[in-house]
Coordinates of C-alpha atoms and ligand atoms in Angstrom, one line a residue:
Chain A
X777 CA -3.7 98.0 -46.9
X778 CA -4.2 97.9 -50.7
X779 CA -1.6 97.1 -53.2
X780 CA -1.6 96.4 -57.0
X781 CA 1.5 95.1 -58.6
X782 CA 1.9 95.1 -62.4
X783 CA -1.9 94.6 -62.8
X784 CA -3.4 94.4 -66.3
X785 CA -7.0 93.6 -67.2
X786 CA -8.2 92.6 -70.6
X787 CA -11.9 91.7 -70.9
X788 CA -12.9 88.6 -72.8
X789 CA -14.0 90.7 -75.7
X790 CA -10.5 92.1 -76.1
X791 CA -11.0 95.5 -74.4
X792 CA -7.9 96.4 -72.5
X793 CA -9.2 98.2 -69.3
X794 CA -6.0 98.4 -67.2
X795 CA -2.3 98.3 -68.2
X796 CA 0.5 97.5 -65.8
X797 CA -1.0 99.3 -62.9
X798 CA 1.1 99.7 -59.7
X799 CA -0.6 101.3 -56.7
X800 CA -0.1 101.3 -53.0
X801 CA -2.4 102.6 -50.3
X802 CA -1.5 102.9 -46.7
X803 CA -3.8 102.5 -43.7
X804 CA -5.8 105.7 -43.1
X805 CA -5.3 107.3 -46.5
X806 CA -7.9 109.0 -48.6
X807 CA -7.4 108.6 -52.3
X808 CA -9.4 109.9 -55.3
X809 CA -9.3 107.8 -58.4
X810 CA -10.0 110.1 -61.3
X811 CA -10.2 109.9 -65.0
X812 CA -12.7 110.2 -67.9
X813 CA -15.5 107.8 -68.4
X814 CA -14.1 104.5 -69.7
X815 CA -10.6 105.0 -68.4
X816 CA -10.8 101.9 -66.1
X817 CA -11.8 103.2 -62.6
X818 CA -14.6 100.8 -62.1
X819 CA -12.5 98.0 -63.4
X820 CA -9.9 98.7 -60.8
X821 CA -12.7 98.7 -58.1
X822 CA -14.0 95.4 -59.4
X823 CA -10.5 93.9 -59.1
X824 CA -10.4 95.0 -55.4
X825 CA -13.7 93.2 -54.8
X826 CA -12.8 90.2 -56.9
X827 CA -15.8 90.8 -59.1
X828 CA -13.3 90.5 -61.9
X829 CA -10.0 88.7 -62.0
X830 CA -6.8 90.5 -63.1
X831 CA -5.3 89.1 -66.3
X832 CA -1.8 89.8 -65.0
X833 CA -0.2 91.0 -61.8
X834 CA -1.1 90.7 -58.1
X835 CA -3.8 92.4 -56.0
X836 CA -3.7 92.6 -52.2
X837 CA -6.5 94.0 -50.1
X838 CA -6.8 94.0 -46.3
X839 CA -4.2 91.2 -46.0
X840 CA -6.0 89.0 -48.6
X841 CA -4.1 87.8 -51.6
X842 CA -7.0 88.6 -54.0
X843 CA -5.4 87.1 -57.1
X844 CA -5.1 83.6 -55.7
X845 CA -8.1 83.4 -53.4
X846 CA -10.8 80.8 -53.9
X847 CA -14.5 81.5 -54.6
X848 CA -15.3 80.4 -51.0
X849 CA -13.1 83.2 -49.6
X850 CA -14.6 86.0 -51.6
X851 CA -17.5 86.8 -49.1
X852 CA -14.9 87.2 -46.4
X853 CA -12.8 89.6 -48.4
X854 CA -16.0 91.6 -49.1
X855 CA -17.0 91.7 -45.4
X856 CA -13.6 93.2 -44.6
X857 CA -14.4 96.3 -46.7
X858 CA -17.4 98.5 -47.3
X859 CA -18.5 99.5 -50.8
X860 CA -20.9 102.0 -52.2
X861 CA -22.0 102.6 -55.8
X862 CA -23.6 105.3 -57.9
X863 CA -26.9 103.5 -57.9
X864 CA -27.1 103.0 -54.1
X865 CA -28.1 99.3 -54.4
X866 CA -30.6 99.3 -51.5
X867 CA -33.2 96.6 -51.0
X868 CA -36.5 98.3 -51.9
X869 CA -38.7 96.1 -49.6
X870 CA -36.6 96.6 -46.5
X871 CA -36.6 99.7 -44.3
X872 CA -33.6 101.8 -43.8
X873 CA -32.9 100.0 -40.5
X874 CA -33.3 96.6 -42.1
X875 CA -31.1 97.5 -45.1
X876 CA -28.3 98.4 -42.7
X877 CA -28.9 95.4 -40.4
X878 CA -28.9 93.1 -43.3
X879 CA -25.1 93.5 -43.8
X880 CA -24.8 92.2 -40.2
X881 CA -27.3 89.4 -40.6
X882 CA -25.4 87.8 -43.4
X883 CA -22.3 87.6 -41.2
X884 CA -24.5 85.8 -38.6
X885 CA -23.8 88.6 -36.1
X886 CA -25.5 88.4 -32.6
X887 CA -28.8 90.2 -32.5
X888 CA -27.5 92.2 -29.6
X889 CA -24.6 93.4 -31.7
X890 CA -27.0 94.3 -34.5
X891 CA -29.2 96.4 -32.2
X892 CA -26.1 98.2 -31.0
X893 CA -24.2 98.8 -34.3
X894 CA -27.1 99.7 -36.6
X895 CA -28.2 102.8 -34.7
X896 CA -24.6 103.9 -34.4
X897 CA -24.1 103.6 -38.2
X898 CA -27.3 105.5 -38.8
X899 CA -26.3 108.2 -36.4
X900 CA -23.0 108.6 -38.2
X901 CA -24.7 109.3 -41.5
X902 CA -27.4 111.5 -39.8
X903 CA -30.4 109.3 -40.6
X904 CA -31.5 108.1 -37.2
X905 CA -34.9 109.7 -37.6
X906 CA -35.6 107.9 -40.9
X907 CA -34.8 104.4 -39.7
X908 CA -38.3 103.1 -40.4
X909 CA -38.7 104.6 -43.9
X910 CA -38.3 102.7 -47.1
X911 CA -35.7 103.6 -49.7
X912 CA -38.3 105.0 -52.1
X913 CA -39.4 107.5 -49.5
X914 CA -35.9 109.0 -49.3
X915 CA -34.0 111.5 -51.5
X916 CA -31.0 110.4 -53.5
X917 CA -28.6 111.8 -51.0
X918 CA -30.4 110.1 -48.1
X919 CA -30.3 106.8 -50.0
X920 CA -26.6 107.1 -50.5
X921 CA -26.2 107.8 -46.8
X922 CA -28.1 104.5 -46.1
X923 CA -25.7 102.7 -48.4
X924 CA -22.8 104.3 -46.5
X925 CA -24.2 103.2 -43.2
X926 CA -24.6 99.7 -44.5
X927 CA -21.0 99.8 -45.8
X928 CA -19.7 100.9 -42.4
X929 CA -21.9 98.9 -40.0
X930 CA -19.4 96.0 -39.8
X931 CA -16.6 98.5 -39.1
X932 CA -14.5 97.8 -42.2
X933 CA -10.9 99.1 -42.4
X934 CA -11.4 100.0 -46.0
X935 CA -14.3 101.9 -47.7
X936 CA -14.5 101.9 -51.5
X937 CA -16.9 104.3 -53.3
X938 CA -17.4 104.1 -57.1
X939 CA -18.9 107.3 -58.4
X940 CA -20.8 107.8 -55.1
X941 CA -22.1 111.2 -56.2
X942 CA -22.8 110.3 -59.8
X943 CA -26.6 110.5 -59.3
X944 CA -26.7 113.5 -56.9
X945 CA -26.9 117.2 -57.3
X946 CA -23.8 119.3 -56.5
X947 CA -24.9 120.3 -53.0
X948 CA -25.8 116.8 -52.0
X949 CA -22.6 115.5 -53.6
X950 CA -20.7 117.8 -51.3
X951 CA -22.4 116.5 -48.2
X952 CA -21.6 113.0 -49.2
X953 CA -18.0 113.8 -49.8
X954 CA -17.7 115.6 -46.5
X955 CA -19.2 112.5 -44.8
X956 CA -16.6 110.3 -46.6
X957 CA -13.8 112.6 -45.4
X958 CA -15.2 112.5 -41.8
X959 CA -15.2 108.7 -42.0
X960 CA -11.6 108.8 -43.1
X961 CA -10.7 111.0 -40.1
X962 CA -12.1 108.3 -37.9
X963 CA -9.5 106.0 -39.3
X964 CA -11.1 104.2 -42.2
X965 CA -9.0 104.0 -45.4
X966 CA -11.2 105.5 -48.3
X967 CA -11.0 105.1 -52.0
X968 CA -13.3 107.2 -54.2
X969 CA -13.6 106.8 -57.9
X970 CA -15.1 109.9 -59.4
X971 CA -14.9 112.4 -62.2
X972 CA -16.3 115.3 -60.1
X973 CA -13.6 117.8 -60.9
X974 CA -14.7 120.6 -58.5
X975 CA -14.9 118.4 -55.5
X976 CA -11.6 116.7 -56.1
X977 CA -9.9 120.0 -56.5
X978 CA -11.3 121.5 -53.4
X979 CA -10.7 118.5 -51.1
X980 CA -6.9 118.5 -51.5
X981 CA -6.4 114.7 -51.1
X982 CA -4.2 112.2 -52.9
X983 CA -5.3 111.9 -56.5
X984 CA -4.5 109.0 -58.8
X985 CA -5.3 109.7 -62.4
X986 CA -6.1 107.0 -64.8
X987 CA -6.3 107.4 -68.6
X988 CA -7.0 104.6 -71.0
X989 CA -6.1 102.1 -68.3
X990 CA -2.8 103.6 -67.4
X991 CA -1.9 105.5 -64.1
X992 CA -0.7 108.7 -65.5
X993 CA -0.3 110.7 -62.3
X994 CA -0.3 110.0 -58.5
X995 CA -0.1 113.2 -56.5
X996 CA -0.5 114.1 -52.8
X997 CA -3.0 117.0 -52.3
X998 CA -3.6 116.9 -56.0
X999 CA -6.0 118.4 -58.4
X1000 CA -8.3 116.6 -60.8
X1001 CA -6.2 117.7 -63.8
X1002 CA -2.6 118.8 -63.6
X1003 CA -2.3 122.2 -65.1
X1004 CA 1.4 121.4 -65.7
X1005 CA 1.8 121.5 -69.5
X1006 CA 4.8 119.2 -69.5
X1007 CA 2.5 116.2 -70.0
X1008 CA 0.0 117.4 -72.6
X1009 CA -0.1 114.1 -74.5
X1010 CA -1.7 112.3 -71.6
X1011 CA -5.0 114.1 -71.7
Chain B
X178 CA -25.2 77.4 -38.9
X179 CA -26.9 79.3 -36.2
X180 CA -30.5 79.0 -35.3
X181 CA -31.3 82.6 -36.1
X182 CA -29.8 82.1 -39.6
X183 CA -32.0 79.0 -40.1
X184 CA -35.0 81.1 -39.0
X185 CA -34.0 83.7 -41.6
X186 CA -33.8 81.0 -44.3
X187 CA -37.3 79.8 -43.5
X188 CA -38.7 83.3 -43.3
X189 CA -37.2 84.1 -46.7
X190 CA -38.3 80.7 -48.2
X191 CA -41.9 81.4 -47.1
X192 CA -41.8 84.9 -48.4
X193 CA -40.5 83.7 -51.7
X194 CA -43.2 81.1 -52.2
X195 CA -45.8 83.6 -51.1
X196 CA -44.5 86.3 -53.5
X197 CA -44.6 83.7 -56.3
X198 CA -48.1 82.5 -55.3
X199 CA -49.5 81.4 -58.7
X200 CA -46.5 79.3 -59.7
X201 CA -46.1 77.9 -56.2
X202 CA -49.8 76.8 -56.3
X203 CA -49.3 75.2 -59.7
X204 CA -46.3 73.3 -58.5
X205 CA -48.1 72.2 -55.4
X206 CA -50.9 70.7 -57.5
X207 CA -48.4 68.9 -59.7
X208 CA -46.7 67.4 -56.7
X209 CA -50.1 66.4 -55.3
X210 CA -51.0 64.7 -58.6
X211 CA -47.7 62.9 -58.8
X212 CA -47.8 61.7 -55.2
X213 CA -51.4 60.5 -55.5
X214 CA -50.4 58.4 -58.5
X215 CA -47.5 57.2 -56.5
X216 CA -49.7 56.5 -53.5
X217 CA -52.2 54.5 -55.5
X218 CA -49.4 52.3 -56.8
X219 CA -48.0 51.8 -53.4
X220 CA -51.4 50.9 -51.9
X221 CA -52.1 48.4 -54.7
X222 CA -48.7 47.0 -54.3
X223 CA -49.0 46.7 -50.5
X224 CA -52.3 45.0 -50.8
X225 CA -51.1 42.6 -53.5
X226 CA -48.2 41.5 -51.2
X227 CA -50.6 41.2 -48.3
X228 CA -53.0 38.9 -50.3
X229 CA -50.2 36.8 -51.7
X230 CA -48.9 36.2 -48.2
X231 CA -52.3 35.2 -47.1
X232 CA -52.7 32.8 -50.0
X233 CA -49.3 31.4 -49.3
X234 CA -50.3 30.6 -45.7
X235 CA -53.5 29.0 -46.8
X236 CA -53.5 25.3 -47.3
X237 CA -51.4 24.5 -50.3
X238 CA -52.9 21.1 -50.9
X239 CA -56.1 19.4 -50.3
X240 CA -56.3 15.7 -50.8
X241 CA -59.8 14.3 -51.4
X242 CA -60.7 10.7 -50.7
X243 CA -63.3 8.7 -52.6
X244 CA -66.7 9.3 -51.1
X245 CA -67.4 5.6 -50.5
X246 CA -64.3 4.9 -48.3
X247 CA -65.0 3.5 -44.9
X248 CA -63.3 4.4 -41.6
X249 CA -60.4 2.0 -41.8
X250 CA -59.6 2.9 -45.4
X251 CA -59.5 6.5 -44.4
X252 CA -57.3 6.0 -41.4
X253 CA -54.9 4.1 -43.8
X254 CA -54.7 7.2 -46.0
X255 CA -54.2 9.3 -42.9
X256 CA -51.3 7.1 -41.8
X257 CA -49.6 7.7 -45.1
X258 CA -50.0 11.4 -44.8
X259 CA -48.8 11.4 -41.2
X260 CA -45.7 9.4 -42.2
X261 CA -44.6 11.8 -44.9
X262 CA -41.9 14.0 -43.5
X263 CA -42.3 16.6 -46.2
X264 CA -45.7 17.5 -44.7
X265 CA -45.6 20.1 -41.9
X266 CA -49.2 19.5 -40.7
X267 CA -52.5 18.4 -41.9
X268 CA -56.1 18.7 -40.9
X269 CA -58.8 16.2 -41.5
X270 CA -62.1 17.5 -42.9
X271 CA -64.9 14.9 -42.3
X272 CA -68.1 14.8 -44.3
X273 CA -70.1 16.9 -41.8
X274 CA -67.5 19.6 -41.7
X275 CA -67.3 19.6 -45.5
X276 CA -71.1 20.2 -45.6
X277 CA -70.8 23.0 -43.1
X278 CA -68.0 24.7 -45.1
X279 CA -70.0 24.6 -48.3
X280 CA -73.0 26.1 -46.5
X281 CA -70.8 29.0 -45.3
X282 CA -69.4 29.5 -48.7
X283 CA -72.8 29.7 -50.3
X284 CA -74.2 32.1 -47.7
X285 CA -77.7 33.2 -48.8
X286 CA -77.7 30.5 -51.5
X287 CA -77.2 27.7 -49.0
X288 CA -80.8 26.7 -49.5
X289 CA -79.8 24.7 -52.6
X290 CA -78.1 22.2 -50.3
X291 CA -81.4 21.4 -48.5
X292 CA -82.4 17.9 -49.0
X293 CA -78.8 16.6 -49.4
X294 CA -76.9 14.9 -46.6
X295 CA -73.3 15.0 -45.7
X296 CA -72.8 11.8 -47.6
X297 CA -72.3 13.4 -50.9
X298 CA -69.1 15.1 -49.6
X299 CA -65.8 13.3 -49.6
X300 CA -63.5 13.2 -46.6
X301 CA -60.4 15.4 -47.3
X302 CA -57.1 16.3 -45.8
X303 CA -55.9 19.9 -45.8
X304 CA -52.1 19.8 -46.0
X305 CA -49.4 22.3 -45.2
X306 CA -46.0 21.6 -46.6
X307 CA -42.7 22.3 -44.9
X308 CA -41.3 23.6 -48.2
X309 CA -43.5 25.0 -50.9
X310 CA -41.0 24.4 -53.6
X311 CA -41.5 20.6 -53.7
X312 CA -45.2 20.7 -53.8
X313 CA -45.3 19.3 -57.4
X314 CA -43.6 16.1 -56.2
X315 CA -45.8 15.7 -53.2
X316 CA -48.9 16.1 -55.3
X317 CA -47.7 13.3 -57.6
X318 CA -46.9 10.9 -54.7
X319 CA -50.2 11.6 -53.0
X320 CA -52.2 11.0 -56.1
X321 CA -50.7 7.4 -56.2
X322 CA -51.9 6.6 -52.6
X323 CA -54.9 4.2 -52.6
X324 CA -58.1 5.9 -51.6
X325 CA -57.1 9.4 -52.7
X326 CA -59.2 10.5 -55.6
X327 CA -57.6 13.8 -56.4
X328 CA -55.3 16.5 -55.0
X329 CA -56.2 20.1 -55.5
X330 CA -53.3 22.5 -55.7
X331 CA -53.4 26.3 -55.5
X332 CA -49.6 26.8 -56.1
X333 CA -50.1 27.8 -59.7
X334 CA -52.4 30.7 -58.8
X335 CA -50.0 31.9 -56.1
X336 CA -47.1 31.8 -58.6
X337 CA -49.0 33.6 -61.3
X338 CA -50.1 36.3 -58.9
X339 CA -46.6 36.7 -57.5
X340 CA -45.3 37.1 -61.0
X341 CA -48.1 39.5 -62.0
X342 CA -47.3 41.7 -59.0
X343 CA -43.6 41.8 -60.0
X344 CA -44.6 43.1 -63.4
X345 CA -47.0 45.5 -61.8
X346 CA -44.2 46.9 -59.6
X347 CA -41.9 47.3 -62.5
X348 CA -44.5 49.1 -64.6
X349 CA -45.6 51.4 -61.8
X350 CA -42.0 52.2 -60.8
X351 CA -41.5 53.6 -64.4
X352 CA -44.7 55.6 -64.1
X353 CA -43.7 56.9 -60.7
X354 CA -40.3 58.0 -62.0
X355 CA -41.8 59.9 -64.9
X356 CA -44.2 61.7 -62.6
X357 CA -41.4 62.6 -60.1
X358 CA -39.1 63.9 -62.8
X359 CA -42.0 66.1 -64.0
X360 CA -42.5 67.4 -60.4
X361 CA -38.8 68.1 -60.0
X362 CA -38.7 70.2 -63.2
X363 CA -41.9 72.1 -62.4
X364 CA -40.4 73.0 -59.0
X365 CA -37.1 74.0 -60.6
X366 CA -39.0 76.3 -63.0
X367 CA -40.9 77.9 -60.1
X368 CA -37.6 78.6 -58.3
X369 CA -36.1 79.9 -61.5
X370 CA -38.9 82.6 -61.5
X371 CA -38.1 83.6 -57.9
X372 CA -34.4 83.7 -58.7
X373 CA -35.1 86.0 -61.7
X374 CA -37.4 88.2 -59.6
X375 CA -34.7 88.6 -57.0
X376 CA -31.7 88.9 -59.3
X377 CA -30.9 92.4 -58.1
X378 CA -31.3 91.5 -54.5
X379 CA -28.9 88.5 -55.0
X380 CA -26.4 90.8 -56.6
X381 CA -26.5 93.2 -53.6
X382 CA -26.1 90.3 -51.2
X383 CA -23.0 89.2 -53.0
X384 CA -21.5 92.7 -52.7
X385 CA -22.0 92.9 -49.0
X386 CA -20.3 89.5 -48.5
X387 CA -23.1 86.9 -48.3
X388 CA -21.8 83.4 -48.9
X389 CA -23.1 81.3 -51.7
X390 CA -25.0 79.1 -49.3
X391 CA -26.5 82.0 -47.4
X392 CA -28.0 83.0 -50.7
X393 CA -29.0 79.5 -51.8
X394 CA -30.7 78.1 -48.7
X395 CA -33.9 80.2 -48.9
X396 CA -34.4 78.8 -52.4
X397 CA -34.0 75.2 -51.1
X398 CA -36.5 76.0 -48.4
X399 CA -38.9 77.4 -51.0
X400 CA -38.6 74.1 -53.0
X401 CA -39.2 72.0 -50.0
X402 CA -42.1 74.1 -48.8
X403 CA -43.8 73.6 -52.1
X404 CA -43.2 69.8 -52.1
X405 CA -44.1 69.3 -48.5
X406 CA -47.4 71.2 -48.9
X407 CA -48.1 69.0 -51.9
X408 CA -47.2 65.9 -49.8
X409 CA -49.6 66.9 -47.0
X410 CA -52.5 67.5 -49.4
X411 CA -51.7 64.3 -51.3
X412 CA -51.6 62.4 -48.0
X413 CA -55.0 63.7 -46.8
X414 CA -56.6 63.0 -50.1
X415 CA -55.2 59.5 -50.7
X416 CA -55.6 58.4 -47.1
X417 CA -59.2 59.5 -47.0
X418 CA -59.8 58.0 -50.4
X419 CA -58.3 54.7 -49.4
X420 CA -60.4 54.6 -46.2
X421 CA -63.6 55.1 -48.1
X422 CA -62.6 52.2 -50.5
X423 CA -61.5 49.9 -47.7
X424 CA -64.7 50.5 -45.7
X425 CA -66.9 49.8 -48.7
X426 CA -64.9 46.7 -49.5
X427 CA -65.2 45.3 -46.0
X428 CA -69.0 45.6 -46.3
X429 CA -69.0 43.6 -49.5
X430 CA -70.6 40.2 -48.6
X431 CA -69.0 38.3 -51.4
X432 CA -65.4 39.0 -50.5
X433 CA -66.1 38.9 -46.8
X434 CA -67.5 35.4 -47.1
X435 CA -65.0 33.9 -49.5
X436 CA -61.7 35.1 -48.1
X437 CA -60.6 35.4 -51.7
X438 CA -59.3 38.9 -51.3
X439 CA -58.9 41.2 -48.4
X440 CA -57.8 44.8 -48.1
X441 CA -55.4 46.2 -45.5
X442 CA -56.9 48.7 -43.1
X443 CA -56.0 52.3 -43.4
X444 CA -54.4 51.9 -39.9
X445 CA -51.9 49.4 -41.4
X446 CA -50.8 51.6 -44.3
X447 CA -51.0 55.3 -43.3
X448 CA -47.6 55.4 -41.6
X449 CA -45.9 53.9 -44.6
X450 CA -47.7 56.2 -46.9
X451 CA -46.8 59.3 -44.8
X452 CA -43.2 58.4 -44.5
X453 CA -42.7 57.7 -48.2
X454 CA -44.5 60.9 -49.1
X455 CA -42.4 62.9 -46.7
X456 CA -39.1 61.5 -48.0
X457 CA -40.1 61.9 -51.6
X458 CA -41.3 65.5 -51.0
X459 CA -38.0 66.5 -49.4
X460 CA -35.9 64.9 -52.1
X461 CA -38.1 66.2 -55.0
X462 CA -38.2 69.8 -53.5
X463 CA -34.5 69.9 -52.8
X464 CA -33.6 68.5 -56.2
X465 CA -35.9 71.0 -57.9
X466 CA -34.1 73.9 -56.1
X467 CA -30.7 72.5 -56.8
X468 CA -31.3 72.1 -60.5
X469 CA -32.7 75.6 -60.7
X470 CA -29.7 77.0 -58.8
X471 CA -27.1 75.2 -60.9
X472 CA -28.6 76.7 -64.0
X473 CA -29.7 80.2 -62.8
X474 CA -28.0 81.1 -59.6
X475 CA -24.3 81.6 -60.4
X476 CA -23.5 83.0 -57.0
Ligands
LIG1390 N1 -17.6 93.6 -68.6 C1 -16.9 94.3 -69.6 N2 -16.7 93.7 -70.8 C2 -16.0 94.3 -71.7 N3 -15.5 95.5 -71.6 C3 -15.7 96.2 -70.5 C4 -16.4 95.6 -69.4 N4 -16.5 96.5 -68.4 C5 -15.8 97.6 -68.8 N5 -15.4 97.4 -70.0 C6 -14.5 98.4 -70.8 O1 -13.4 98.6 -70.1 C7 -13.0 100.0 -70.2 C8 -13.0 100.6 -68.8 O2 -14.3 100.6 -68.2 P1 -14.6 101.1 -66.7 O3 -13.6 100.4 -65.8 O4 -16.0 100.9 -66.5 O5 -14.3 102.6 -66.8 P2 -14.7 103.8 -65.9 O6 -15.3 103.3 -64.6 O7 -13.5 104.6 -65.6 O8 -15.7 104.6 -66.6 C9 -14.1 100.6 -71.1 O9 -13.6 100.7 -72.4 C10 -15.3 99.7 -71.0 O10 -16.0 99.7 -72.2
LIG1391 MG1 -17.2 103.6 -63.7

């Protein structure tokens, strides 16, 4: 599903954001990517979306060889996955319905398909009744749900969320996380980059910890921070 | 590309130009100005060619006999002309006809001919050549024929005007190019503003998997909307302006009577004007968008 082999990323200004990262995700997994700010989580997400190119190593996503793909193929990689961000990234002058439908319009989907899929995606995130509202009429949590519906409307096999709860209060954050977990139960592979310790600890999912660009821990049913004192230098 | 996608591009293109009203309007006006300048040159040029071809068809040579020749002497001259195989056709203008023509030419002032008879006019032959290029030679030979006093010869004027129209075309092409380049850049600048205003939106579209061309087409449409609007306005203004001028001109008694200069009717030129405006508008609009996208839309 997703695989990184010996991936390093050095930005043009010399900042080393990832060092020799090896990571493999199977279909249907739910993975937390944790680590302090600046540790390289977003960089890893950008490599998966081919927003940035790896300096070294190979990246595979949904059967695409991301490292060697051409510019023309990038849109098709991105359509094969859904992505949500901390800042929601909704189009302000489109309604909730239109925002979600837009992800289908760009794929030239049939209007019939759009009319069927969009209400389903909105129902999934519990926003059917706010379909005709504009983003600025919604709370932060609701806006993130719209972003989720948009990410899911094309039925992607993989959902990537970079700090999806970064702008939300704890209670709303929980709702979003539960929603992500529910989406995962329906069969979608989910990657969540976050530094919300309490949520990660409670959810008991696979946790991949990054520190200064290195994967320092990869644990099934893990905690945000390993209390094991055998590795004190890593944190 | 699917019809519904094309419809989306047009909808977005119109929305863009509407959202960017002021700059769009400014660009439209620049396009109108450029195309009107272009149109004026085209119209002048078409009319020049039209007149040159009329002059070329007009008798190239007119051989005048001495006034005092009698009938046999004249028919001897006519025999020489008839026997010259460089001559395509000729027409004999006798004394009476010459008087008539002069009357016509003078129009209102024909009264000054009162009291004169046809006698004062010479018999002449209006001659058309098979090949204009050897007219110099023919003129020399005809001048040697006994009975011919002089040969008038309009070739010089035709040549001069043809040459002048070449230079005019060259000069106006340069002007037109400058104006069109200015239009392209003004449109490019307008599109740039739209691209800037929609930067965030473009970023989002990229994240959800829009192709480069899906993002670009609405901007191309916006550029073409601006230039086509400009072309339509320019066409209305220049076609109407030309019609007014051509109508006035046809009422001018001097030109009407002398055949010296004639203007094409609007019916003869509007299609050419419209087609060239449309082609230029599409090219200018698309070029403006492309320049702007190359610089500011790194999708
Ligand atoms: N475009 C960039 N150019 C240069 N350095 C960058 C860029 N993006 C991120 N970085 C640096 O790379 C490191 C990792 O950043 P990031 O992946 O955003 O971390 P995180 O998402 O875990 O907070 C940081 O030191 C950051 O300053
Ligand atoms: Mg980050």
